[in-house]
Short mmCIF file of C-alpha atoms and ligand atoms in Angstrom, two decimals:
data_model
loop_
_atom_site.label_atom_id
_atom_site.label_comp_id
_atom_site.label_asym_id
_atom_site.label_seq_id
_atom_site.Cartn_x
_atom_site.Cartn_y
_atom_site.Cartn_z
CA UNK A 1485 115.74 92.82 70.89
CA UNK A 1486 114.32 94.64 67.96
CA UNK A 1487 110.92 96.90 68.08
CA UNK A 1488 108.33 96.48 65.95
CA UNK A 1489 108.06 99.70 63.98
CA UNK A 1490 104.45 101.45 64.78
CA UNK A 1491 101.78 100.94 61.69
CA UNK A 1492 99.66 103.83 61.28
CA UNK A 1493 96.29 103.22 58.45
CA UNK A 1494 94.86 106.22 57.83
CA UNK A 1495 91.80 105.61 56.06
CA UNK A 1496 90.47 108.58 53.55
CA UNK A 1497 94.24 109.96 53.04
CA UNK A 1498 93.28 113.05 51.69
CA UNK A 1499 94.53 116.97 52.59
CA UNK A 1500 94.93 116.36 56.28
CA UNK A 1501 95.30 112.50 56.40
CA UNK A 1502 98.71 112.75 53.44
CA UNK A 1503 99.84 115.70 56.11
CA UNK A 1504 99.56 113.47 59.39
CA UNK A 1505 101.12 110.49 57.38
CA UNK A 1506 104.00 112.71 56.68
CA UNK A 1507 104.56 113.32 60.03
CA UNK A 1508 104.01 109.86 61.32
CA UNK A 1509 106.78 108.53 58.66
CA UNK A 1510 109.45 111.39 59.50
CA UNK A 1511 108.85 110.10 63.19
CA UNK A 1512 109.66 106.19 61.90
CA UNK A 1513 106.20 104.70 61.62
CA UNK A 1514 105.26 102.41 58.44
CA UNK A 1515 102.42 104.59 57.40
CA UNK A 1516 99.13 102.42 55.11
CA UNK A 1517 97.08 105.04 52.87
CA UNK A 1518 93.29 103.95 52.29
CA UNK A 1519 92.19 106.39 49.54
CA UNK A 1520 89.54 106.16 46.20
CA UNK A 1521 91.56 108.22 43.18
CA UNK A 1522 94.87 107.48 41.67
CA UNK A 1523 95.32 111.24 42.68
CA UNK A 1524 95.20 110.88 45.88
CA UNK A 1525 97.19 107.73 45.94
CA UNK A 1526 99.98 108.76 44.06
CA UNK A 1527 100.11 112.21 46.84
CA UNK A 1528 100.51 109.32 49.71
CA UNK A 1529 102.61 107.29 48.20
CA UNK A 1530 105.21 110.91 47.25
CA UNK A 1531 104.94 111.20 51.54
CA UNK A 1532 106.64 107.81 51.60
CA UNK A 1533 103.13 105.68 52.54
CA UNK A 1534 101.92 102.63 50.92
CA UNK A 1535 98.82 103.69 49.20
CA UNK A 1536 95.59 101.42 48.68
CA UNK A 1537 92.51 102.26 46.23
CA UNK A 1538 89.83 100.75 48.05
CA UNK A 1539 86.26 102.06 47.95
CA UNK A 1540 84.54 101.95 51.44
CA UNK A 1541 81.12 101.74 49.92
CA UNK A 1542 81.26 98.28 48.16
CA UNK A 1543 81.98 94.83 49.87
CA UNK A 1544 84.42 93.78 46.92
CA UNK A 1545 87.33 95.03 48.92
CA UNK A 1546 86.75 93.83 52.11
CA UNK A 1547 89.52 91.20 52.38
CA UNK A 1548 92.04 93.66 51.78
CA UNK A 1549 90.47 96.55 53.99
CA UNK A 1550 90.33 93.40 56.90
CA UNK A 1551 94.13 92.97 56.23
CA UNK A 1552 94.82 96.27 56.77
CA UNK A 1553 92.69 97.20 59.63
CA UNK A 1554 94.22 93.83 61.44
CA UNK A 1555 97.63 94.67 60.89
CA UNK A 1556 97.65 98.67 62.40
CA UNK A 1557 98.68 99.72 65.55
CA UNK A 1558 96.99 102.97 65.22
CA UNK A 1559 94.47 104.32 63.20
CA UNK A 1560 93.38 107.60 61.53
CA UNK A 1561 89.43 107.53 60.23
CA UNK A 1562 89.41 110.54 57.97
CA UNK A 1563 86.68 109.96 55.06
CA UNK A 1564 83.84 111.45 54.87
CA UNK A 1565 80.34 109.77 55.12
CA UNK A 1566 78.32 108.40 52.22
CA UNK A 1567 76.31 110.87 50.42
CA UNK A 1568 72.66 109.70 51.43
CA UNK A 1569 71.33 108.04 54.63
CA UNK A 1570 71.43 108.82 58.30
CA UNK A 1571 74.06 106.21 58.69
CA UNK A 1572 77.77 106.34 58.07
CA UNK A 1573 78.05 102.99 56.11
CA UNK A 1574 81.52 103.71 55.16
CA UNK A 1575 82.51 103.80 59.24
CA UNK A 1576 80.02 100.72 60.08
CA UNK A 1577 81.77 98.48 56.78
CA UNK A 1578 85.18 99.10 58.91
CA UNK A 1579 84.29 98.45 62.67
CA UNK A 1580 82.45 95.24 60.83
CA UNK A 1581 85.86 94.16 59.53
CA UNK A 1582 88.15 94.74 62.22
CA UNK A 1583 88.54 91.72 64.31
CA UNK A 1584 91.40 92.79 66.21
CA UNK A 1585 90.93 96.25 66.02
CA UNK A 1586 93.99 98.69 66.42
CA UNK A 1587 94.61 100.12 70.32
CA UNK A 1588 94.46 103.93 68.91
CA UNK A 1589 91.62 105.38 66.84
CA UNK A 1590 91.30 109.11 65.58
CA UNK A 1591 88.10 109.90 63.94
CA UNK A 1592 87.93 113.63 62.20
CA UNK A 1593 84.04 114.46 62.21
CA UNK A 1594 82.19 117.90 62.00
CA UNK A 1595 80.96 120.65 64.30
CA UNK A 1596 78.03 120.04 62.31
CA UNK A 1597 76.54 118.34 64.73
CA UNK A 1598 75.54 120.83 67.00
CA UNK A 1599 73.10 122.40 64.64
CA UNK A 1600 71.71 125.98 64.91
CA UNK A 1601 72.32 128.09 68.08
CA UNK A 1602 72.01 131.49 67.15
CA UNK A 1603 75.56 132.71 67.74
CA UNK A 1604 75.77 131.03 71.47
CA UNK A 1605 78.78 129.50 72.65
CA UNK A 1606 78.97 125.82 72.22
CA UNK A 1607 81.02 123.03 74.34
CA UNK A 1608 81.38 119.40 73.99
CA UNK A 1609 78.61 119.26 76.60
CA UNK A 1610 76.39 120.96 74.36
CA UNK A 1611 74.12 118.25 73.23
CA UNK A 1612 74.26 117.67 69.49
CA UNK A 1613 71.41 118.60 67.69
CA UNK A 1614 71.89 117.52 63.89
CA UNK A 1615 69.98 119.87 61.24
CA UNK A 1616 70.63 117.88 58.40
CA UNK A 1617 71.16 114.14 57.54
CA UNK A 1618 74.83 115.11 56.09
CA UNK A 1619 75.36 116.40 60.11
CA UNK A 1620 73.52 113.49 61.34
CA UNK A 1621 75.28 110.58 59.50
CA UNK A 1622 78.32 112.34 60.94
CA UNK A 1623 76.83 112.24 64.98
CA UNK A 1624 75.88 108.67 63.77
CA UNK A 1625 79.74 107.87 62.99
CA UNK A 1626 80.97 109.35 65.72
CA UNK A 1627 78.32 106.84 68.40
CA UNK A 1628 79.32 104.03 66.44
CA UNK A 1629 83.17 104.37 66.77
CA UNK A 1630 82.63 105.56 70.56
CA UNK A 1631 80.54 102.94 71.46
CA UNK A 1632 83.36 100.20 69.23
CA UNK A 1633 86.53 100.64 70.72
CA UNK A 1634 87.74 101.26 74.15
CA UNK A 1635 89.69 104.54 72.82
CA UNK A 1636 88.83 106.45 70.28
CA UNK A 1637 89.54 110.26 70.17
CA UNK A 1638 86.90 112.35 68.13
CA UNK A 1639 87.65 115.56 66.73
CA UNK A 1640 85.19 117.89 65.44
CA UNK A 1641 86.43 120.20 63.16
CA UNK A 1642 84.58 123.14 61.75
CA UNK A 1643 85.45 125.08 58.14
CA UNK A 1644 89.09 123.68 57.67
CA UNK A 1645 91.59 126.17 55.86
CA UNK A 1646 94.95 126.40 54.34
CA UNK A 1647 96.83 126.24 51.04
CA UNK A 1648 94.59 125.73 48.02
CA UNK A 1649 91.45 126.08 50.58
CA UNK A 1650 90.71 129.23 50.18
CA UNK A 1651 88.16 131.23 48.28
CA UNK A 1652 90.47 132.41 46.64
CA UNK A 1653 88.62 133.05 43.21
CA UNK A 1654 85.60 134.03 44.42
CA UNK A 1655 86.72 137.06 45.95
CA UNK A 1656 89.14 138.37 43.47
CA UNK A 1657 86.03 137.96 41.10
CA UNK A 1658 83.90 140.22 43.86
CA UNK A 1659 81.43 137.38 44.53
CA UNK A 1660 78.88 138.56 46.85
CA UNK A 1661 79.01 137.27 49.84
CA UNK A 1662 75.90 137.20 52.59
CA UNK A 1663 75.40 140.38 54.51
CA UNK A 1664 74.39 138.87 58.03
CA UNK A 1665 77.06 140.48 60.64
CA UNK A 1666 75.43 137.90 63.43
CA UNK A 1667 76.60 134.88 61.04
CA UNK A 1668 79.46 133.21 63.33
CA UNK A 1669 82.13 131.49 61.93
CA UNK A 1670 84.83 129.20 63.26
CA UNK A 1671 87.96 127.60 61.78
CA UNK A 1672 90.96 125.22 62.33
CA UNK A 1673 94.28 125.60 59.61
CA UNK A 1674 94.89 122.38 58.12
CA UNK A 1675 98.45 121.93 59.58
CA UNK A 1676 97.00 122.61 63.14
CA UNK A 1677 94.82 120.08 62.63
CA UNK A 1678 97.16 117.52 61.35
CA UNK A 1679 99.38 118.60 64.18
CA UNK A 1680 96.12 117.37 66.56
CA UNK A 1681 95.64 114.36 65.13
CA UNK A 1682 99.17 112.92 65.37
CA UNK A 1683 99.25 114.29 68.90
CA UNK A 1684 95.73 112.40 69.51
CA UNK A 1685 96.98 109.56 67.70
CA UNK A 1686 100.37 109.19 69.72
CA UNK A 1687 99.84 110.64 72.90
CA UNK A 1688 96.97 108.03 74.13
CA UNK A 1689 94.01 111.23 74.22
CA UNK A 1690 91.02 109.99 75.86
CA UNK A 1691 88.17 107.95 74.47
CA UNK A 1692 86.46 111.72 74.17
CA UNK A 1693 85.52 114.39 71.82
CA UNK A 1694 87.69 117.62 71.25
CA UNK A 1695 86.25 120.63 69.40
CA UNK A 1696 89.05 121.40 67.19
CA UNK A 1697 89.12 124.84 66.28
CA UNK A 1698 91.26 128.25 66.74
CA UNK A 1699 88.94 129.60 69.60
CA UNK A 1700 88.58 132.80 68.09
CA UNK A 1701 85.10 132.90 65.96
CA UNK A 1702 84.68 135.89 64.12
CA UNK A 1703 81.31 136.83 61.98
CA UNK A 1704 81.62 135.30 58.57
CA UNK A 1705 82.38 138.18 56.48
CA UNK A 1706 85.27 139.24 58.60
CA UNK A 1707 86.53 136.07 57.34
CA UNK A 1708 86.38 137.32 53.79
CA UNK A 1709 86.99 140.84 54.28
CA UNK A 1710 90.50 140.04 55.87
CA UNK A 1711 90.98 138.10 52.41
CA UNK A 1712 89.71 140.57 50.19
CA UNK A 1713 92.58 142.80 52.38
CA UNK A 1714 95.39 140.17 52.57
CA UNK A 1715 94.77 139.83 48.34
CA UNK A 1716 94.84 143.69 47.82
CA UNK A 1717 91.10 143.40 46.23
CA UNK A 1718 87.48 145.10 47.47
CA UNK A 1719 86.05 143.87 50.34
CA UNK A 1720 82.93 141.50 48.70
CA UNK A 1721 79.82 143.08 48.11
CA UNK A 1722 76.68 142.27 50.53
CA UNK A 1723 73.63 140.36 49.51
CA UNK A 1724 70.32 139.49 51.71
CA UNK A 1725 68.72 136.56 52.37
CA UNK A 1726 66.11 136.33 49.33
CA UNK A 1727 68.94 137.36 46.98
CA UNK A 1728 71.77 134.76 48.38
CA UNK A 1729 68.87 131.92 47.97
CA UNK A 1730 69.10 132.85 44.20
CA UNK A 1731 72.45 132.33 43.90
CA UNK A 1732 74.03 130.05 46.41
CA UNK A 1733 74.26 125.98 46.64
CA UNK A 1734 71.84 124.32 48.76
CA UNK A 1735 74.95 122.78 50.80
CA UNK A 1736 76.07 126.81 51.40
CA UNK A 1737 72.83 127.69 52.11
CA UNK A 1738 72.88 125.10 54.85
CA UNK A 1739 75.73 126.00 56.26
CA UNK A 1740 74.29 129.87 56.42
CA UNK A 1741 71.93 128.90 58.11
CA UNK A 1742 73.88 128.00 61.10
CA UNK A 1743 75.37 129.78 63.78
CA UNK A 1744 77.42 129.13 67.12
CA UNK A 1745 80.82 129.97 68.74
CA UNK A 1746 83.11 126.89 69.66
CA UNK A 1747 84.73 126.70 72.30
CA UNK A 1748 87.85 124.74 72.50
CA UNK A 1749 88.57 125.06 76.46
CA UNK A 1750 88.23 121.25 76.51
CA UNK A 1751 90.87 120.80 73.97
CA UNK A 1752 93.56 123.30 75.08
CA UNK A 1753 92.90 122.20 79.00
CA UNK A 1754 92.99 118.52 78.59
CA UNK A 1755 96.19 118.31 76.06
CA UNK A 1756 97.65 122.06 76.60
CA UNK A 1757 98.38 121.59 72.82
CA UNK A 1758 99.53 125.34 71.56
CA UNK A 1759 98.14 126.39 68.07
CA UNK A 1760 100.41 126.98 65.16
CA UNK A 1761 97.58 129.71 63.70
CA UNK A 1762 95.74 130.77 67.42
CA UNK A 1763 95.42 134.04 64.83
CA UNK A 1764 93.83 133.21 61.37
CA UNK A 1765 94.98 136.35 59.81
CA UNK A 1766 98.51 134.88 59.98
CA UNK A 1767 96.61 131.25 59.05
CA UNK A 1768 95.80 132.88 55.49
CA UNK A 1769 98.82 135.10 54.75
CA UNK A 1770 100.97 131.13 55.52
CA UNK A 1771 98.40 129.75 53.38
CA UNK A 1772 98.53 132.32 50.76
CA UNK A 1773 102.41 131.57 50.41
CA UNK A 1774 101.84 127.84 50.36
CA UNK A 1775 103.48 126.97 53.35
CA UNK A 1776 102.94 123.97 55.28
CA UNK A 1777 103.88 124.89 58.82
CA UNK A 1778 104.99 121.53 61.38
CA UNK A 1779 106.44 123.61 64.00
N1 NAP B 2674 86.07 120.73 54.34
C1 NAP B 2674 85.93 121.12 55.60
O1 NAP B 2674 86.04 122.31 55.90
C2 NAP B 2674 85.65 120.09 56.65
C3 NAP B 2674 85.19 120.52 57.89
C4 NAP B 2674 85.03 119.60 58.91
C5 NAP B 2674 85.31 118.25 58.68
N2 NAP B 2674 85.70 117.85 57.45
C6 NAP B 2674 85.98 116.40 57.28
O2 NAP B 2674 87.28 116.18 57.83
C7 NAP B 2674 87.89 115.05 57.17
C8 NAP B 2674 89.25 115.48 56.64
O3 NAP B 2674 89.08 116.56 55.74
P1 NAP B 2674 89.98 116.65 54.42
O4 NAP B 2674 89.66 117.95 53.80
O5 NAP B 2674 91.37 116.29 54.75
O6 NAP B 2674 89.30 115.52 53.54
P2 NAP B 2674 89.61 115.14 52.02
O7 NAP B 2674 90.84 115.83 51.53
O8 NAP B 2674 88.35 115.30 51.24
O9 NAP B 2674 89.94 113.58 52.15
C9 NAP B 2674 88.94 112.61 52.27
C10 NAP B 2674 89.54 111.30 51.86
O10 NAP B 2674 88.55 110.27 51.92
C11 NAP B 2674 88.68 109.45 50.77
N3 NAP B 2674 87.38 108.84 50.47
C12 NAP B 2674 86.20 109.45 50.26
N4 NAP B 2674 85.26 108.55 49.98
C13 NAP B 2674 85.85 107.34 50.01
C14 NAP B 2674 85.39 106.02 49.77
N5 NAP B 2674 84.11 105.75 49.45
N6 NAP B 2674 86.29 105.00 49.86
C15 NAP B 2674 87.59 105.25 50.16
N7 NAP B 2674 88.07 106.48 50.40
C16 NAP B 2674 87.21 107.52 50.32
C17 NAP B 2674 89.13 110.39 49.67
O11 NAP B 2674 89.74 109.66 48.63
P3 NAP B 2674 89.93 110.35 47.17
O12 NAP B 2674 90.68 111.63 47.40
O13 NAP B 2674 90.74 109.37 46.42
O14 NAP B 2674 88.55 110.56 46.65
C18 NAP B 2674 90.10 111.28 50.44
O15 NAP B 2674 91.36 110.67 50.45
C19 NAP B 2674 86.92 114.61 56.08
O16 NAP B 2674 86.10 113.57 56.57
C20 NAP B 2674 86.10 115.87 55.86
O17 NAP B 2674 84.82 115.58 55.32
C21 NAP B 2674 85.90 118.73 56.42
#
């Protein structure tokens, strides 16, 4: 008797998605790569996936999205929301198309979701509390997909880091950076989180949500001082408030703006899954060299 081999889709193939489809093909799975740019395709397809440009905003590739969702055992939901809205259209077009959908979903969403909360801790049972419509389209996926299919794991990631993810630039130029030692910062390395989402997507994880993150928040310029260290420069220099609203993106601004402490008890209890970077210090020195870590 021969097995079928396992079909994973991972829809929005990007950083993490082209690392998880690496994994899932060294472990024999046929791995299809939904992505927009030939970029991005062509980094799938090097990983040994079958890449597809198909843009989840317009109904002109539905047919061929419904194909694909149909024909997956498992799938990986890793593209972002649209850019306007309270909805995630992009999410709603899929769970529209898929028939039959696949046993196994993985959705990667945000920590944005809880909002502000001053620097407290925050848990899954923490109820979300969206600031912004970005963080609220993102809540809005994560109902949708919940409420869809009978199991769907949903990890919330915070700032994800790694090779090429750093601000790297920025702080050999001496870019200020905010001086607010209550800001509180939290992080996941990229191959930790691919490592999750294979795990999630393999292992059967409950129809639940996971904070994904290291467990250790630190106040966000630690985060860059231990850079500025690690690259041999000056620690950046310190602006205030009125000064950083000068200079700084709306979208950074936001994310300034907002403070908590994740907890990942729920994570490490339910799946006893054992960090490759529990320490981000050693997350940015393996980053610095390039490395992509699968251990
Ligand atoms: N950056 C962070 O720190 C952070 C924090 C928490 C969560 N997240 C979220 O976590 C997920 C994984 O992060 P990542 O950095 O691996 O993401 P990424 O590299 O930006 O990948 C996103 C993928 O989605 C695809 N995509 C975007 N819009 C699409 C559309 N309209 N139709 C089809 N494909 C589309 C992109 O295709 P192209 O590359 O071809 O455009 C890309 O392959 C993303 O949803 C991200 O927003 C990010």
């Amino acid at each position: 008797m021969t097995v079928a081999t396992p079909h994973l889709l991972i829809i929005g193939c990007g950083d993490t998605g082209v690392r998880v489809a690496a994994r899932a093909i060294g472990a024999g799975h046929r791995v299809s790569a939904v992505v927009r740019s030939a970029e991005s395709a062509a980094r799938a397809r090097a990983v040994g996936a079958a890449s597809f440009r198909l843009d989840l905003d317009h109904d002109t590739d539905d047919d061929q999205l419904a194909a694909l969702v149909g024909a997956a055992d498992r799938l990986l939901y890793s593209a972002p929301p649209p850019r306007a809205g309270e909805a995630d259209t992009r999410l709603a077009r899929v769970l529209g198309l898929a028939e039959t959908p696949p046993a196994d979903w993985v959705y990667i969403g945000t920590t944005g979701v809880y909002g502000d909360h001053g620097g407290a801790w925050v848990d899954e049972d923490t109820p979300a509390a969206p600031a912004t419509d970005r963080a609220q389209r993102r809540l809005d996926a994560e109902q949708r997909l919940l409420a869809a299919v009978s199991r769907a794991t949903i990890l919330r990631a915070p700032g994800i880091y790694g090779p090429n993810r750093l601000p790297v630039d920025r702080v050999r130029a001496g870019e200020p950076v905010l001086a607010d030692e209550n800001g509180w910062t939290n992080r996941i390395h990229i191959d930790d989180l691919a490592a999750i989402a294979w795990r999630a997507l393999t292992e059967q994880w409950p129809h639940r949500i996971y904070n994904v993150c290291d467990g250790v928040p630190t106040a966000r310029t630690a985060y860059y001082d231990t850079l500025a260290e690690l690259l041999g420069v000056a620690a950046p220099p310190r602006i205030d408030w009125a000064e950083a609203r000068t200079r700084f993106s709306a979208m950074r601004l936001s994310f300034l703006s907002e403070s908590r402490r994740l907890s990942n008890a729920r994570l490490v209890t339910d799946t006893a899954y054992r960090f490759i970077f529990p320490d981000y210090r050693d997350g940015l020195l393996s980053s610095l060299r390039g490395e992509t870590v699968t251990a």
